[in-house]
Coordinates of C-alpha atoms and ligand atoms in Angstrom, one line a residue:
M1379 CA 0.1 0.3 0.0
E1380 CA 1.6 3.6 -0.9
R1381 CA 1.2 6.2 1.5
K1382 CA 0.7 9.9 0.8
N1383 CA 2.2 12.7 2.1
V1384 CA -0.1 15.4 1.4
W1385 CA 2.0 19.0 2.2
K1386 CA 4.0 16.5 -1.8
V1387 CA 0.9 16.8 -3.5
Y1388 CA -0.8 20.6 -2.7
S1389 CA -0.3 23.6 -5.0
K1390 CA 0.8 27.1 -3.9
E1391 CA -3.4 27.9 -3.7
E1392 CA -3.7 25.0 -1.9
M1393 CA -1.2 25.6 0.8
M1394 CA -2.8 29.0 1.5
A1395 CA -6.4 27.3 1.6
V1396 CA -4.8 25.0 3.9
E1397 CA -3.3 28.1 6.3
E1398 CA -6.7 30.1 6.4
L1399 CA -8.6 27.1 7.1
S1400 CA -5.9 26.2 10.2
S1401 CA -6.0 29.9 11.3
S1402 CA -9.8 29.6 11.9
Y1403 CA -9.4 26.0 13.5
R1404 CA -7.1 27.5 16.3
H1405 CA -9.9 30.4 17.1
F1406 CA -12.8 28.1 17.7
L1407 CA -10.0 25.5 19.5
D1408 CA -9.7 29.5 21.9
A1409 CA -13.4 29.9 22.3
G1410 CA -14.1 26.7 22.5
K1411 CA -12.5 25.2 25.6
T1412 CA -15.7 23.1 27.5
E1413 CA -18.4 21.7 25.8
R1414 CA -20.6 24.8 26.3
E1415 CA -18.1 27.4 24.6
C1416 CA -17.7 25.0 21.9
I1417 CA -21.5 25.1 21.2
S1418 CA -22.0 28.4 21.7
E1419 CA -19.4 29.2 19.3
A1420 CA -21.0 26.3 16.5
V1421 CA -24.4 28.6 16.8
R1422 CA -22.5 31.6 16.1
L1423 CA -21.2 30.0 13.5
A1424 CA -24.2 28.7 12.5
V1425 CA -26.5 32.0 12.6
E1426 CA -23.8 33.8 10.6
K1427 CA -24.7 31.3 7.7
G1428 CA -28.0 32.1 8.2
Y1429 CA -29.4 28.7 10.1
Q1430 CA -32.7 28.9 12.1
D1431 CA -33.6 27.3 15.7
L1432 CA -36.0 24.4 15.0
E1433 CA -37.6 25.6 18.3
T1434 CA -38.4 29.1 16.0
L1435 CA -39.5 27.0 13.2
I1436 CA -41.4 24.7 15.3
Q1437 CA -43.3 27.4 17.3
S1438 CA -44.4 29.2 13.8
G1439 CA -45.1 25.9 12.1
R1440 CA -43.6 26.6 9.2
P1441 CA -42.9 23.8 6.7
L1442 CA -39.1 22.7 6.0
K1443 CA -38.1 23.0 2.5
P1444 CA -35.1 21.4 0.7
G1445 CA -32.7 24.1 1.2
D1446 CA -33.2 25.2 4.5
K1447 CA -31.0 25.2 7.5
V1448 CA -31.7 24.5 10.6
Y1449 CA -30.3 23.8 14.2
T1450 CA -31.0 22.5 17.9
V1451 CA -29.4 22.7 20.9
H1452 CA -29.9 21.1 23.8
M1453 CA -28.7 21.6 27.5
K1454 CA -26.1 24.0 26.0
K1455 CA -23.6 21.3 25.5
S1456 CA -25.4 18.8 22.2
A1457 CA -26.7 20.1 18.9
V1458 CA -27.3 19.3 15.9
F1459 CA -27.1 21.1 12.4
F1460 CA -29.6 20.2 9.4
R1461 CA -28.9 21.2 5.8
I1462 CA -32.3 20.1 4.3
G1463 CA -32.2 18.3 1.0
E1464 CA -34.4 17.5 -2.0
E1465 CA -35.2 13.8 -1.2
P1466 CA -37.8 13.3 1.7
P1467 CA -36.2 12.4 4.8
E1468 CA -37.0 9.2 5.6
R1469 CA -34.7 8.3 2.1
G1470 CA -31.9 8.8 5.2
F1471 CA -29.3 11.9 6.5
N1472 CA -25.8 12.0 5.9
I1473 CA -24.8 12.9 9.5
I1474 CA -20.8 13.3 10.5
G1475 CA -21.5 13.2 14.8
S1476 CA -18.6 14.0 16.8
H1477 CA -18.3 15.3 20.4
V1478 CA -17.3 18.4 22.1
D1479 CA -16.4 17.2 25.7
S1480 CA -12.5 16.8 26.2
P1481 CA -10.5 15.6 29.0
R1482 CA -9.6 17.6 32.2
L1483 CA -9.8 18.8 36.1
D1484 CA -13.6 19.1 37.1
I1485 CA -14.3 21.5 40.2
K1486 CA -15.9 19.7 43.0
Q1487 CA -19.0 20.7 44.4
V1488 CA -17.3 21.7 48.0
P1489 CA -13.7 22.1 46.6
C1490 CA -12.3 25.3 48.5
Y1491 CA -10.0 24.4 51.6
E1492 CA -6.9 25.8 53.2
E1493 CA -4.2 24.0 54.0
S1494 CA -0.7 24.9 55.7
G1495 CA -1.4 28.7 54.6
N1496 CA -2.3 27.3 50.8
V1497 CA -5.8 27.7 49.1
Y1498 CA -6.8 24.7 46.6
L1499 CA -9.9 23.8 44.4
D1500 CA -10.3 20.2 44.6
T1501 CA -11.1 18.2 41.8
H1502 CA -12.2 15.4 40.0
Y1503 CA -10.6 14.5 37.0
Y1504 CA -12.7 13.4 33.4
G1505 CA -12.3 11.2 30.6
G1506 CA -8.6 9.4 30.5
I1507 CA -6.0 11.4 31.5
K1508 CA -2.3 10.8 32.3
K1509 CA -2.2 12.3 35.6
Y1510 CA 1.5 13.3 36.1
Q1511 CA 0.8 15.7 32.6
W1512 CA -1.5 18.2 34.7
F1513 CA 0.9 18.5 37.2
A1514 CA 3.7 22.5 37.2
S1515 CA 1.8 23.4 34.4
P1516 CA -0.8 26.8 33.8
L1517 CA -4.2 25.7 34.1
A1518 CA -7.7 28.0 33.4
L1519 CA -10.8 28.2 34.8
H1520 CA -13.5 28.0 32.5
G1521 CA -17.3 27.4 33.3
T1522 CA -20.8 28.3 34.4
V1523 CA -21.9 28.6 38.0
V1524 CA -26.2 28.9 38.6
K1525 CA -27.2 30.2 41.3
K1526 CA -30.4 30.2 43.3
D1527 CA -32.5 32.7 41.5
G1528 CA -31.2 30.5 38.1
T1529 CA -29.6 33.5 37.2
A1530 CA -25.9 32.1 35.7
A1531 CA -22.4 33.5 35.6
D1532 CA -19.6 32.7 33.1
I1533 CA -16.1 32.5 34.3
C1534 CA -13.0 32.0 32.2
I1535 CA -10.5 32.9 34.1
G1536 CA -6.4 32.6 32.9
E1537 CA -6.8 32.8 29.2
K1538 CA -5.9 36.9 29.2
E1539 CA -1.9 38.1 29.1
D1540 CA -2.8 39.7 32.3
D1541 CA -5.4 37.2 33.8
P1542 CA -3.8 34.8 37.0
V1543 CA -3.7 31.3 36.2
L1544 CA -3.3 28.2 38.1
V1545 CA -2.0 25.1 38.8
I1546 CA -1.0 21.5 40.4
T1547 CA 2.1 21.6 42.1
D1548 CA 4.6 18.7 41.6
L1549 CA 7.1 17.2 44.5
L1550 CA 10.6 18.4 43.7
P1551 CA 13.1 15.7 42.1
H1552 CA 15.6 16.1 45.1
L1553 CA 13.0 14.4 47.2
G1554 CA 11.8 11.6 44.7
R1555 CA 14.1 9.5 45.9
E1556 CA 10.9 6.7 47.3
R1557 CA 9.0 7.8 44.9
N1558 CA 11.1 6.8 42.1
E1559 CA 10.5 3.3 43.2
Q1560 CA 6.7 3.2 42.8
K1561 CA 4.9 2.0 39.7
V1562 CA 3.6 5.0 37.6
K1563 CA -0.2 4.0 38.9
D1564 CA 0.5 4.7 42.5
F1565 CA 2.3 7.5 42.1
F1566 CA 0.2 10.5 41.7
D1567 CA -2.9 10.4 44.0
A1568 CA -6.2 11.9 42.2
E1569 CA -7.1 13.0 45.3
K1570 CA -4.1 15.3 45.6
M1571 CA -4.6 16.7 42.0
D1572 CA -5.9 20.1 43.4
V1573 CA -5.5 23.4 41.9
L1574 CA -3.2 25.7 44.2
T1575 CA -5.8 29.3 43.8
G1576 CA -3.7 31.3 46.4
N1577 CA -1.6 32.2 49.4
R1578 CA -2.6 35.4 50.6
P1579 CA -4.5 36.6 54.2
L1580 CA -6.0 40.0 54.7
G1581 CA -5.6 41.2 57.7
E1582 CA -7.4 39.6 59.9
T1583 CA -8.6 38.1 57.1
A1584 CA -7.4 34.5 56.4
A1585 CA -6.4 33.3 52.7
K1586 CA -9.2 30.7 52.2
E1587 CA -11.5 33.9 53.2
H1588 CA -9.2 36.4 51.1
I1589 CA -10.2 34.1 48.1
L1590 CA -14.1 33.7 48.8
N1591 CA -14.1 37.2 48.9
I1592 CA -12.4 37.8 45.1
L1593 CA -14.8 35.2 43.6
R1594 CA -17.8 37.5 45.5
E1595 CA -16.7 41.1 44.3
K1596 CA -15.2 39.5 41.0
Y1597 CA -18.0 36.7 40.0
G1598 CA -20.5 37.8 42.3
I1599 CA -20.4 33.7 43.6
E1600 CA -21.1 32.7 47.5
E1601 CA -19.4 29.6 48.2
E1602 CA -22.6 27.4 48.6
D1603 CA -23.2 28.1 44.9
F1604 CA -20.2 26.0 43.8
L1605 CA -23.1 22.8 44.4
S1606 CA -24.6 24.3 41.0
A1607 CA -21.6 25.0 38.9
E1608 CA -20.0 23.1 36.1
L1609 CA -16.4 24.9 36.5
E1610 CA -13.4 23.2 34.2
A1611 CA -10.0 23.2 35.0
V1612 CA -8.0 23.1 31.9
P1613 CA -4.4 24.0 30.4
A1614 CA -4.4 27.4 30.1
G1615 CA -3.5 29.5 26.8
K1616 CA -3.9 29.7 23.0
A1617 CA -3.4 27.0 20.2
R1618 CA -0.5 28.0 18.9
E1619 CA 2.0 27.1 14.9
C1620 CA 3.6 24.1 15.8
G1621 CA 7.3 22.7 14.5
L1622 CA 10.2 25.1 13.1
D1623 CA 8.3 24.3 9.5
Q1624 CA 4.7 25.1 11.4
S1625 CA 3.0 22.5 9.6
M1626 CA 1.6 21.4 13.1
V1627 CA -1.2 22.8 15.2
L1628 CA 0.1 22.2 19.0
A1629 CA -3.6 22.7 21.7
Y1630 CA -6.2 21.4 23.8
G1631 CA -9.3 19.2 23.4
Q1632 CA -8.4 18.8 19.3
D1633 CA -9.9 15.0 20.3
D1634 CA -12.7 16.0 19.4
R1635 CA -13.0 19.6 18.7
S1636 CA -11.2 19.2 15.3
S1637 CA -14.1 16.9 14.5
A1638 CA -16.1 19.7 15.2
F1639 CA -14.8 21.8 13.4
S1640 CA -14.1 20.2 10.6
S1641 CA -17.8 18.7 9.8
L1642 CA -19.1 22.4 11.0
T1643 CA -16.6 24.2 8.1
A1644 CA -18.1 21.3 5.4
L1645 CA -21.5 21.9 6.2
F1646 CA -21.2 25.5 6.6
G1647 CA -19.0 25.7 3.2
L1648 CA -22.1 24.6 1.3
E1649 CA -23.0 27.2 -1.2
D1650 CA -26.1 28.6 -1.0
D1651 CA -27.4 27.6 -4.2
R1652 CA -26.5 24.1 -4.0
K1653 CA -29.1 21.5 -4.3
L1654 CA -27.7 18.4 -1.8
E1655 CA -29.8 15.2 -2.5
R1656 CA -30.1 14.1 1.3
T1657 CA -30.5 15.8 4.2
S1658 CA -26.9 16.4 5.7
C1659 CA -26.8 16.8 9.7
C1660 CA -23.5 18.2 12.1
L1661 CA -24.5 16.4 15.7
L1662 CA -21.9 17.7 18.0
V1663 CA -22.4 15.6 21.4
D1664 CA -21.2 15.6 24.9
K1665 CA -19.5 13.0 27.6
E1666 CA -17.8 10.8 25.0
E1667 CA -15.2 10.4 27.0
T1668 CA -16.8 9.5 29.9
G1669 CA -18.7 6.9 27.7
S1670 CA -21.5 9.0 26.3
N1671 CA -24.2 8.8 29.2
G1672 CA -26.6 11.5 30.6
A1673 CA -29.2 13.8 29.3
T1674 CA -26.2 15.5 26.4
G1675 CA -24.6 12.4 25.3
M1676 CA -25.0 10.4 22.7
K1677 CA -26.8 7.5 24.5
S1678 CA -29.5 10.2 25.2
R1679 CA -32.7 10.2 23.0
F1680 CA -32.0 13.9 22.0
F1681 CA -31.0 13.2 18.5
E1682 CA -33.8 10.8 17.9
N1683 CA -35.8 13.7 18.9
A1684 CA -34.6 16.4 17.0
A1685 CA -34.7 14.0 13.1
A1686 CA -38.8 13.6 14.6
E1687 CA -38.8 17.1 14.7
I1688 CA -37.7 17.5 11.1
L1689 CA -39.8 15.0 9.7
A1690 CA -42.8 16.3 11.3
L1691 CA -42.3 19.5 9.7
T1692 CA -41.1 17.9 6.2
E1693 CA -44.2 16.5 5.7
G1694 CA -45.2 17.1 2.1
G1695 CA -43.5 19.5 0.3
F1696 CA -41.3 16.7 -1.3
R1697 CA -41.5 14.5 -4.4
D1698 CA -44.0 11.2 -3.9
C1699 CA -41.7 8.1 -2.6
G1700 CA -43.7 5.5 -4.5
P1701 CA -46.4 3.0 -2.7
D1702 CA -44.8 4.4 0.9
A1703 CA -45.4 7.9 0.5
A1704 CA -44.3 9.8 3.3
S1705 CA -48.4 11.1 4.0
K1706 CA -49.6 7.4 4.5
A1707 CA -46.8 6.6 6.7
S1708 CA -46.9 7.5 10.7
L1709 CA -44.1 10.1 12.0
D1710 CA -42.5 6.7 14.2
L1711 CA -42.5 4.6 10.9
R1712 CA -41.0 7.7 8.5
L1713 CA -38.5 8.2 11.2
R1714 CA -37.6 4.5 11.8
R1715 CA -37.4 5.1 8.2
S1716 CA -35.2 8.0 7.9
L1717 CA -32.8 6.5 10.3
M1718 CA -32.4 3.1 9.1
N1719 CA -31.3 4.4 5.8
S1720 CA -28.7 7.3 7.2
R1721 CA -25.1 6.9 7.0
M1722 CA -23.2 7.9 9.1
L1723 CA -19.5 9.0 9.9
S1724 CA -18.5 8.8 13.2
A1725 CA -15.8 11.9 13.5
D1726 CA -13.2 11.1 16.1
V1727 CA -9.3 11.6 16.7
S1728 CA -7.2 8.4 15.5
A1729 CA -4.2 7.9 17.4
A1730 CA -1.0 8.9 15.2
F1731 CA 1.7 6.7 15.0
D1732 CA 4.7 8.1 16.7
P1733 CA 8.3 6.9 16.0
M1734 CA 9.0 7.8 20.4
F1735 CA 6.6 4.5 20.8
E1736 CA 6.9 2.5 17.7
K1737 CA 6.4 -0.8 19.9
Y1738 CA 3.0 0.5 20.3
F1739 CA 1.8 0.4 16.9
E1740 CA 1.3 -2.1 14.2
K1741 CA 3.0 0.0 11.3
K1742 CA 1.2 -1.2 8.5
N1743 CA -2.0 -0.6 9.7
S1744 CA -1.2 3.3 11.7
A1745 CA -2.3 6.7 10.7
Y1746 CA 0.3 9.1 10.0
L1747 CA 0.4 12.2 10.7
A1748 CA -0.1 14.6 7.0
N1749 CA -1.0 11.0 5.3
G1750 CA -5.0 12.4 5.4
L1751 CA -8.2 11.6 6.3
V1752 CA -8.4 8.7 8.7
F1753 CA -10.6 5.6 8.3
N1754 CA -10.7 3.6 11.0
K1755 CA -13.2 0.4 10.4
Y1756 CA -13.2 -1.1 13.5
S1757 CA -11.9 0.2 17.3
G1758 CA -12.6 -1.5 20.7
S1759 CA -10.1 -3.4 22.1
G1760 CA -8.9 -6.3 23.3
G1761 CA -10.1 -8.9 20.2
K1762 CA -12.4 -6.2 19.1
A1763 CA -14.5 -5.9 21.7
G1764 CA -17.2 -3.2 21.7
A1765 CA -16.7 -2.5 18.6
N1766 CA -18.5 -0.8 15.5
D1767 CA -17.3 -3.1 12.5
A1768 CA -18.1 -1.3 9.7
N1769 CA -19.7 -3.3 6.2
P1770 CA -16.6 -3.2 3.5
E1771 CA -19.7 -2.6 1.2
Y1772 CA -19.9 1.0 3.4
M1773 CA -16.1 1.2 3.4
A1774 CA -15.8 0.9 -0.6
W1775 CA -18.4 3.4 -1.1
L1776 CA -16.9 6.1 0.8
R1777 CA -13.1 4.4 -1.3
R1778 CA -15.3 5.8 -4.1
I1779 CA -16.6 8.8 -3.5
M1780 CA -13.4 10.5 -1.3
E1781 CA -10.9 9.0 -4.6
E1782 CA -13.9 10.9 -7.1
H1783 CA -13.0 13.9 -4.5
H1784 CA -9.4 13.9 -4.3
V1785 CA -9.4 13.3 -0.6
V1786 CA -6.4 11.9 0.6
F1787 CA -7.4 9.2 3.0
Q1788 CA -5.4 6.2 5.4
T1789 CA -7.1 3.7 7.2
A1790 CA -5.5 2.8 10.9
E1791 CA -6.8 0.8 13.8
L1792 CA -6.0 2.4 17.6
G1793 CA -2.6 1.1 18.0
A1794 CA -1.5 -2.8 17.7
V1795 CA -3.6 -6.0 19.3
D1796 CA -3.7 -5.8 22.7
Q1797 CA -1.7 -2.9 23.3
G1798 CA -5.5 -1.1 24.4
G1799 CA -8.1 0.4 22.5
G1800 CA -11.0 2.6 22.7
G1801 CA -14.4 3.2 21.6
T1802 CA -16.2 6.0 20.4
I1803 CA -20.1 7.0 19.2
A1804 CA -20.3 4.6 16.8
Y1805 CA -21.6 2.0 18.1
I1806 CA -24.4 3.9 20.0
M1807 CA -25.8 4.8 16.3
A1808 CA -25.3 2.0 14.4
K1809 CA -28.3 0.9 16.9
Y1810 CA -30.6 2.5 14.6
G1811 CA -29.6 0.2 11.6
M1812 CA -27.5 2.7 9.5
D1813 CA -24.2 2.4 7.8
V1814 CA -21.4 3.7 10.3
I1815 CA -17.6 3.9 10.3
D1816 CA -15.4 5.8 12.8
C1817 CA -13.2 8.6 10.3
G1818 CA -11.1 11.4 11.8
I1819 CA -7.9 13.5 11.8
A1820 CA -4.3 11.4 13.8
V1821 CA -3.1 12.8 16.4
L1822 CA 0.1 12.7 18.7
S1823 CA 0.1 12.9 22.3
M1824 CA -4.3 12.1 21.8
H1825 CA -5.6 13.3 25.7
A1826 CA -2.5 14.9 26.4
P1827 CA -3.0 18.9 27.8
W1828 CA -1.6 19.6 23.8
E1829 CA -2.3 17.7 21.6
V1830 CA -0.4 17.9 18.0
S1831 CA -2.1 17.7 14.5
S1832 CA -1.6 18.5 10.9
K1833 CA -3.0 21.4 9.4
A1834 CA -2.6 19.4 5.8
D1835 CA -5.1 16.6 7.5
L1836 CA -7.9 19.1 8.5
Y1837 CA -7.8 19.8 5.3
E1838 CA -8.2 17.0 3.6
A1839 CA -10.5 16.1 6.9
V1840 CA -12.9 19.0 5.4
K1841 CA -12.4 18.2 1.9
G1842 CA -13.7 14.8 2.3
Y1843 CA -16.9 15.4 4.7
A1844 CA -18.2 17.8 2.3
A1845 CA -17.8 15.0 0.0
F1846 CA -19.7 13.1 2.4
F1847 CA -22.4 15.6 3.0
G1848 CA -22.6 16.5 -1.6
S1849 CA -22.9 12.3 -2.2
C1850 CA -26.6 11.1 -3.4
T1851 CA -28.4 8.4 -2.3
E1852 CA -27.6 5.9 -4.4
K1853 CA -24.3 3.6 -3.3
Ligands
MN2014 MN1 -12.6 11.1 21.0
MN2015 MN1 -11.1 10.6 23.5

């Protein structure tokens, strides 16, 4: 199998387009470092492109017609964006779904305490982290605090140049003799990953009281308000160009906001006068990193409900589907047909082959930086357990679509057999009986506070997703 380094094939114009895309990508990442921030940034971009709130359309009762652009947000942490196609929705959607939550440290409900003069916020890590990566490195605090009266304060501390940052302290190497003998898994105590927030008593006011006063005065937050807050400690700082050749991006949260960004960019980039055969849909969900549970995770009925609303608003107005004309079938049956006939790209990042950790990969079936969009026929671990294994018919069709649109792609498994594994939202959507395959860009240092991706892969992802959205019903 010949591999293609995409940098070698780009024209001057394409190089410029790659840079432009990468710059918007970095802005997108900076604007959305939590699932809430990411969803509100996605909605901002959608509204700019003329997308309308589904709720408003339901209220007005105006039926949807081909070309319409609609979005809906669920609990501020998941969202779907639809671009209505010419075909009746029961013929199926073209769906690209990704997640907008990333590994981080959540602040506990009763977090604030003072110990030996230092004031801390107690944390509970979220998602799969390597604990050592979070020590002695600047952290920002993002999130929302909802007060008893329902008013909410959005918090973002540590991102502006003159903002203070927070930190988790580490033990100096001089006192590391005993700890050097320990196993990594016992080395870091999750209960001792608390964020240092202050050390200054003020006159008779203790250091903790001083911190609480600052929270009260600056943000209107009382200590009890932590009970109804969602605060996340994330790496402080902006997404950066990486490498002396500036070929890469170093940023927090590329798993999986690279997929959110590339799929939204592909959807929003479709020209207004472009007639799409099938309804295209970008799905952004929360909670993937902790198992897709909860009302905003993929296991919630949120997407199914949104699809039902779309169907309810598209009754009539479309070409007749033959003997099973839309109007003759119940909404429930139409919904089931629509989901079964859908096709999905479960967009999520892949582990890029890392020469520094060669033995954990199998070279032929690894993803490489700058080798294009990655398709993972299956994920899972230890004998493909838990995997959504895509059908070869679907993969063959995708090969054709990608080649027709000159999209550079590669296929990969997540590491060598029996070295571990992972999952995505693919298997959950596959429950509807639709074709689903995992795909996304390759990332080095996945799940680290700072992940590395190639600008070129992001460009190929946008091209690939646009080709997918534009694809028609016939396979
Ligand atoms: Mn992911
Ligand atoms: Mn992940």
